[in-house]
Amino acid sequence: GVSQNPRHKITKRGQNVTFRCDPISEHNRLYWYRQTLGQGPEFLIYFQGTGAADDSGLPNDRFFAVRPEGSVSTLKIQRTERGDSAVYLCASSLLRQGAGGTDTQYFGPGTRLTVL
Amino acid sequence: RKEVEQDPGPFNVPEGATVAFNCTYSNSASQSFFWYRQDCRKEPKLLMSVYSSGNEDGRFTAQLNRASQYISLLIRDSKLSDSATYLCVVNVPGTYKYIFGTGTRLKVLA
C-alpha cells in the first residue's frame, strides 16, 4: 500500500518540516491532501509522473512538494504556523486510459502534524 | 453553494436498519463520483465508485442523479462495523482534482 512517514510530527512554530510518501509502485499519480478535524480531505497538489499537474490547492508559498523520480514524493512546509496543524494524507492512483479514464485513489495512513 | 455538500449527521440507526445518505455537488459537468469510508483516526478507504446507471456491492447501493446533481449511498441490513464517516468525492470537471465532502457520520447501535 501507500506508506507515509513520519506518522506523527510535533514541531514548534517557525520550524520547517518534511513529510515523505511512498506510493503504490505501479501508480502514476500521486496526491497530497490535508485534513482537519470534522472536515473532509482538502486537495493540495497532484503529480502526474514527475511534474506537478495541479498545485492549485497549496495554500501559500510556504508549502512545496516534489516527486523527482516519479515515485516517492516529499511535502515540505517552511516556517510552520499553528494553523498548519492537520493530518497530511498522500494518495496514489493508476489512471487507466479508456473505461472513462477515472482513477481510484488509495490513501496512506497520513502524517499528523502538530505545531506548538 | 459549496462544491460538495453532505449532511454531517450523526445518523444513529439500529442494527439491521436501512440508511441512506445523499451528497449534492455544484458543478453539473462533474464526471467522476466516489464514496469513501473513513474510520476514526484512519485514512479514507474506497467504498465504491458511482456509475451513471447505479451500482451495487453487497449491502451497498450507489446512485447518481444528474438532473438534481446528487449522489446517494444506501446501506441495507446495517452492521455495527458499518459505523464510520462516509465521504462523498466528486471530480473538478476537466481535471483529475477531487473535492471531498465533509463526510456523514454513521453510528450503528446494538
CSV table of C-alpha atoms in Angstrom, one decimal:
chain,number,residue,atom,x,y,z
A,1,GLY,CA,0.0,0.0,0.0
A,2,VAL,CA,0.9,3.7,0.3
A,3,SER,CA,3.2,4.4,3.1
A,4,GLN,CA,4.0,7.8,4.8
A,5,ASN,CA,6.5,8.9,7.3
A,6,PRO,CA,6.7,10.1,9.9
A,7,ARG,CA,3.4,9.2,11.2
A,8,HIS,CA,3.5,12.0,13.8
A,9,LYS,CA,5.4,15.2,13.9
A,10,ILE,CA,5.4,17.8,16.7
A,11,THR,CA,7.2,21.0,15.9
A,12,LYS,CA,7.5,24.5,17.1
A,13,ARG,CA,6.1,27.4,15.2
A,14,GLY,CA,8.6,28.7,12.7
A,15,GLN,CA,10.3,25.4,12.1
A,16,ASN,CA,10.4,23.6,8.8
A,17,VAL,CA,9.0,20.1,8.3
A,18,THR,CA,9.3,17.5,5.6
A,19,PHE,CA,6.9,14.6,5.0
A,20,ARG,CA,7.5,11.6,2.8
A,21,CYS,CA,5.1,9.5,0.7
A,22,ASP,CA,5.9,6.1,-0.9
A,23,PRO,CA,3.1,5.4,-3.4
A,24,ILE,CA,2.0,2.0,-4.7
A,25,SER,CA,4.8,1.2,-7.1
A,26,GLU,CA,2.9,1.0,-10.4
A,27,HIS,CA,0.8,4.0,-9.8
A,28,ASN,CA,1.4,7.0,-12.0
A,29,ARG,CA,-0.4,9.7,-10.0
A,30,LEU,CA,0.2,11.0,-6.5
A,31,TYR,CA,-1.9,13.3,-4.5
A,32,TRP,CA,-1.4,15.3,-1.3
A,33,TYR,CA,-4.3,16.3,0.9
A,34,ARG,CA,-4.7,17.8,4.4
A,35,GLN,CA,-7.5,17.0,6.7
A,36,THR,CA,-8.6,18.8,9.9
A,37,LEU,CA,-11.0,17.5,12.5
A,38,GLY,CA,-14.5,17.3,11.2
A,39,GLN,CA,-13.6,18.1,7.6
A,40,GLY,CA,-13.0,16.0,4.6
A,41,PRO,CA,-9.6,15.9,3.0
A,42,GLU,CA,-8.6,19.1,1.3
A,43,PHE,CA,-6.8,18.9,-2.0
A,44,LEU,CA,-3.3,20.4,-2.1
A,45,ILE,CA,-1.4,19.1,-5.2
A,46,TYR,CA,-1.2,16.2,-7.5
A,47,PHE,CA,1.6,14.8,-9.7
A,48,GLN,CA,1.4,13.0,-13.0
A,49,GLY,CA,4.8,11.4,-13.2
A,50,THR,CA,7.4,13.8,-12.0
A,51,GLY,CA,5.6,17.0,-12.7
A,52,ALA,CA,3.1,18.8,-10.6
A,53,ALA,CA,0.0,18.7,-12.8
A,54,ASP,CA,-2.1,20.8,-10.5
A,55,ASP,CA,-0.8,22.7,-7.4
A,56,SER,CA,-3.8,25.0,-7.0
A,57,GLY,CA,-4.6,23.7,-3.5
A,58,LEU,CA,-1.3,24.7,-2.0
A,59,PRO,CA,-2.3,27.5,0.5
A,60,ASN,CA,0.8,29.7,0.1
A,61,ASP,CA,4.4,29.6,-0.9
A,62,ARG,CA,5.4,28.0,2.4
A,63,PHE,CA,4.2,24.7,1.0
A,64,PHE,CA,6.2,22.9,-1.5
A,65,ALA,CA,6.1,19.4,-2.9
A,66,VAL,CA,8.3,17.4,-5.3
A,67,ARG,CA,8.4,14.0,-6.9
A,68,PRO,CA,11.7,14.0,-8.6
A,69,GLU,CA,11.8,10.4,-9.9
A,70,GLY,CA,8.1,9.8,-10.4
A,71,SER,CA,7.7,7.7,-7.4
A,72,VAL,CA,8.4,8.9,-3.8
A,73,SER,CA,7.2,12.4,-3.0
A,74,THR,CA,8.1,14.9,-0.3
A,75,LEU,CA,5.9,17.7,1.0
A,76,LYS,CA,7.7,20.5,2.8
A,77,ILE,CA,6.3,23.2,4.9
A,78,GLN,CA,8.5,26.1,5.8
A,79,ARG,CA,8.1,28.4,8.8
A,80,THR,CA,5.2,26.4,10.2
A,81,GLU,CA,2.3,28.1,11.8
A,82,ARG,CA,-0.3,26.8,14.3
A,83,GLY,CA,-2.9,26.8,11.5
A,84,ASP,CA,-0.8,24.2,9.7
A,85,SER,CA,-1.7,21.6,12.3
A,86,ALA,CA,-3.6,18.8,10.5
A,87,VAL,CA,-3.2,15.3,9.1
A,88,TYR,CA,-1.4,15.3,5.8
A,89,LEU,CA,-2.6,12.5,3.6
A,90,CYS,CA,-0.9,11.1,0.5
A,91,ALA,CA,-2.8,9.1,-2.1
A,92,SER,CA,-1.8,7.3,-5.3
A,93,SER,CA,-3.7,6.1,-8.3
A,94,LEU,CA,-3.3,4.4,-11.6
A,95,LEU,CA,-5.0,6.3,-14.4
A,96,ARG,CA,-6.3,3.7,-16.8
A,97,GLN,CA,-6.8,5.0,-20.3
A,98,GLY,CA,-10.2,4.2,-21.6
A,99,ALA,CA,-13.0,3.0,-19.3
A,100,GLY,CA,-13.9,6.6,-18.7
A,101,GLY,CA,-10.4,7.4,-17.6
A,102,THR,CA,-11.3,7.6,-13.9
A,103,ASP,CA,-8.7,6.9,-11.3
A,104,THR,CA,-9.3,5.4,-7.9
A,105,GLN,CA,-7.1,6.8,-5.1
A,106,TYR,CA,-5.6,4.7,-2.4
A,107,PHE,CA,-4.6,6.6,0.7
A,108,GLY,CA,-1.6,6.3,3.1
A,109,PRO,CA,-2.1,6.4,6.9
A,110,GLY,CA,-1.2,10.1,7.0
A,111,THR,CA,1.2,12.2,8.9
A,112,ARG,CA,-0.3,14.0,11.9
A,113,LEU,CA,1.4,17.4,12.3
A,114,THR,CA,1.1,19.4,15.5
A,115,VAL,CA,2.5,22.9,15.5
A,116,LEU,CA,3.0,24.3,19.0
B,1,ARG,CA,-23.2,26.9,-2.6
B,2,LYS,CA,-20.4,24.5,-1.5
B,3,GLU,CA,-18.9,22.4,-4.3
B,4,VAL,CA,-19.8,19.2,-2.4
B,5,GLU,CA,-22.2,19.1,0.5
B,6,GLN,CA,-23.1,16.4,2.9
B,7,ASP,CA,-25.3,16.2,6.0
B,8,PRO,CA,-22.7,15.7,8.8
B,9,GLY,CA,-25.1,13.6,10.9
B,10,PRO,CA,-24.6,11.7,13.0
B,11,PHE,CA,-27.1,9.2,11.8
B,12,ASN,CA,-27.8,6.8,14.7
B,13,VAL,CA,-29.5,3.7,13.4
B,14,PRO,CA,-30.2,0.2,15.0
B,15,GLU,CA,-28.5,-2.9,13.7
B,16,GLY,CA,-30.4,-4.3,10.7
B,17,ALA,CA,-31.8,-0.9,9.6
B,18,THR,CA,-31.5,0.6,6.2
B,19,VAL,CA,-29.9,4.0,6.0
B,20,ALA,CA,-29.3,6.4,3.1
B,21,PHE,CA,-27.1,9.4,2.6
B,22,ASN,CA,-27.2,12.0,-0.1
B,23,CYS,CA,-24.4,14.2,-1.3
B,24,THR,CA,-25.0,17.2,-3.6
B,25,TYR,CA,-22.5,18.7,-6.0
B,26,SER,CA,-22.5,22.1,-7.6
B,27,ASN,CA,-20.8,21.6,-11.0
B,28,SER,CA,-23.1,19.8,-13.4
B,29,ALA,CA,-20.1,18.9,-15.6
B,30,SER,CA,-18.5,16.6,-13.0
B,31,GLN,CA,-18.0,13.1,-14.3
B,32,SER,CA,-16.4,11.0,-11.5
B,33,PHE,CA,-18.0,10.2,-8.2
B,34,PHE,CA,-16.9,8.0,-5.4
B,35,TRP,CA,-17.9,7.1,-1.8
B,36,TYR,CA,-15.1,6.6,0.7
B,37,ARG,CA,-15.3,5.3,4.2
B,38,GLN,CA,-13.2,6.7,7.0
B,39,ASP,CA,-12.8,5.2,10.4
B,40,CYS,CA,-11.8,7.4,13.3
B,41,ARG,CA,-8.1,8.5,13.0
B,42,LYS,CA,-7.7,6.3,10.0
B,43,GLU,CA,-7.2,7.1,6.3
B,44,PRO,CA,-10.1,7.1,3.8
B,45,LYS,CA,-10.7,3.9,2.0
B,46,LEU,CA,-12.6,3.5,-1.2
B,47,LEU,CA,-16.1,2.0,-0.7
B,48,MET,CA,-17.3,2.2,-4.2
B,49,SER,CA,-17.3,4.2,-7.4
B,50,VAL,CA,-20.6,5.6,-8.5
B,51,TYR,CA,-21.7,4.9,-12.1
B,52,SER,CA,-24.3,6.6,-14.1
B,53,SER,CA,-26.6,3.5,-14.1
B,54,GLY,CA,-26.2,3.0,-10.4
B,55,ASN,CA,-24.3,0.1,-8.9
B,56,GLU,CA,-24.5,-2.3,-6.1
B,57,ASP,CA,-21.9,-4.1,-4.0
B,58,GLY,CA,-23.4,-6.4,-1.4
B,59,ARG,CA,-25.4,-4.4,1.0
B,60,PHE,CA,-24.3,-1.1,-0.5
B,61,THR,CA,-26.0,0.7,-3.4
B,62,ALA,CA,-24.8,3.9,-5.0
B,63,GLN,CA,-26.9,6.0,-7.3
B,64,LEU,CA,-26.2,9.2,-9.4
B,65,ASN,CA,-28.9,11.7,-10.1
B,66,ARG,CA,-27.5,14.1,-12.7
B,67,ALA,CA,-30.7,16.1,-13.1
B,68,SER,CA,-30.7,17.1,-9.4
B,69,GLN,CA,-26.9,16.9,-9.0
B,70,TYR,CA,-26.6,14.4,-6.2
B,71,ILE,CA,-25.3,11.0,-5.4
B,72,SER,CA,-26.6,8.7,-2.8
B,73,LEU,CA,-25.4,5.7,-0.8
B,74,LEU,CA,-27.9,3.2,0.6
B,75,ILE,CA,-26.8,0.7,3.2
B,76,ARG,CA,-29.1,-2.3,3.9
B,77,ASP,CA,-29.0,-4.5,7.0
B,78,SER,CA,-26.6,-2.2,8.9
B,79,LYS,CA,-23.9,-3.8,10.9
B,80,LEU,CA,-22.1,-2.5,13.9
B,81,SER,CA,-18.9,-2.5,11.7
B,82,ASP,CA,-20.6,0.0,9.3
B,83,SER,CA,-20.1,2.7,11.9
B,84,ALA,CA,-17.8,5.2,10.3
B,85,THR,CA,-17.8,8.5,8.4
B,86,TYR,CA,-18.8,8.3,4.7
B,87,LEU,CA,-17.1,10.8,2.4
B,88,CYS,CA,-18.5,11.8,-0.9
B,89,VAL,CA,-15.9,12.6,-3.6
B,90,VAL,CA,-16.5,14.5,-6.9
B,91,ASN,CA,-14.1,15.5,-9.6
B,92,VAL,CA,-13.5,19.0,-10.8
B,93,PRO,CA,-14.5,18.9,-14.4
B,94,GLY,CA,-11.7,18.8,-16.9
B,95,THR,CA,-9.2,17.8,-14.2
B,96,TYR,CA,-8.2,14.9,-12.0
B,97,LYS,CA,-8.6,17.1,-9.0
B,98,TYR,CA,-11.1,15.8,-6.5
B,99,ILE,CA,-13.3,17.6,-3.9
B,100,PHE,CA,-14.3,15.7,-0.8
B,101,GLY,CA,-17.4,16.4,1.2
B,102,THR,CA,-17.1,16.9,5.0
B,103,GLY,CA,-18.5,13.4,5.5
B,104,THR,CA,-21.6,11.9,7.1
B,105,ARG,CA,-21.1,10.1,10.3
B,106,LEU,CA,-23.0,6.9,10.8
B,107,LYS,CA,-23.3,5.1,14.2
B,108,VAL,CA,-25.0,1.7,14.1
B,109,LEU,CA,-26.3,0.8,17.5
B,110,ALA,CA,-26.7,-2.7,19.0
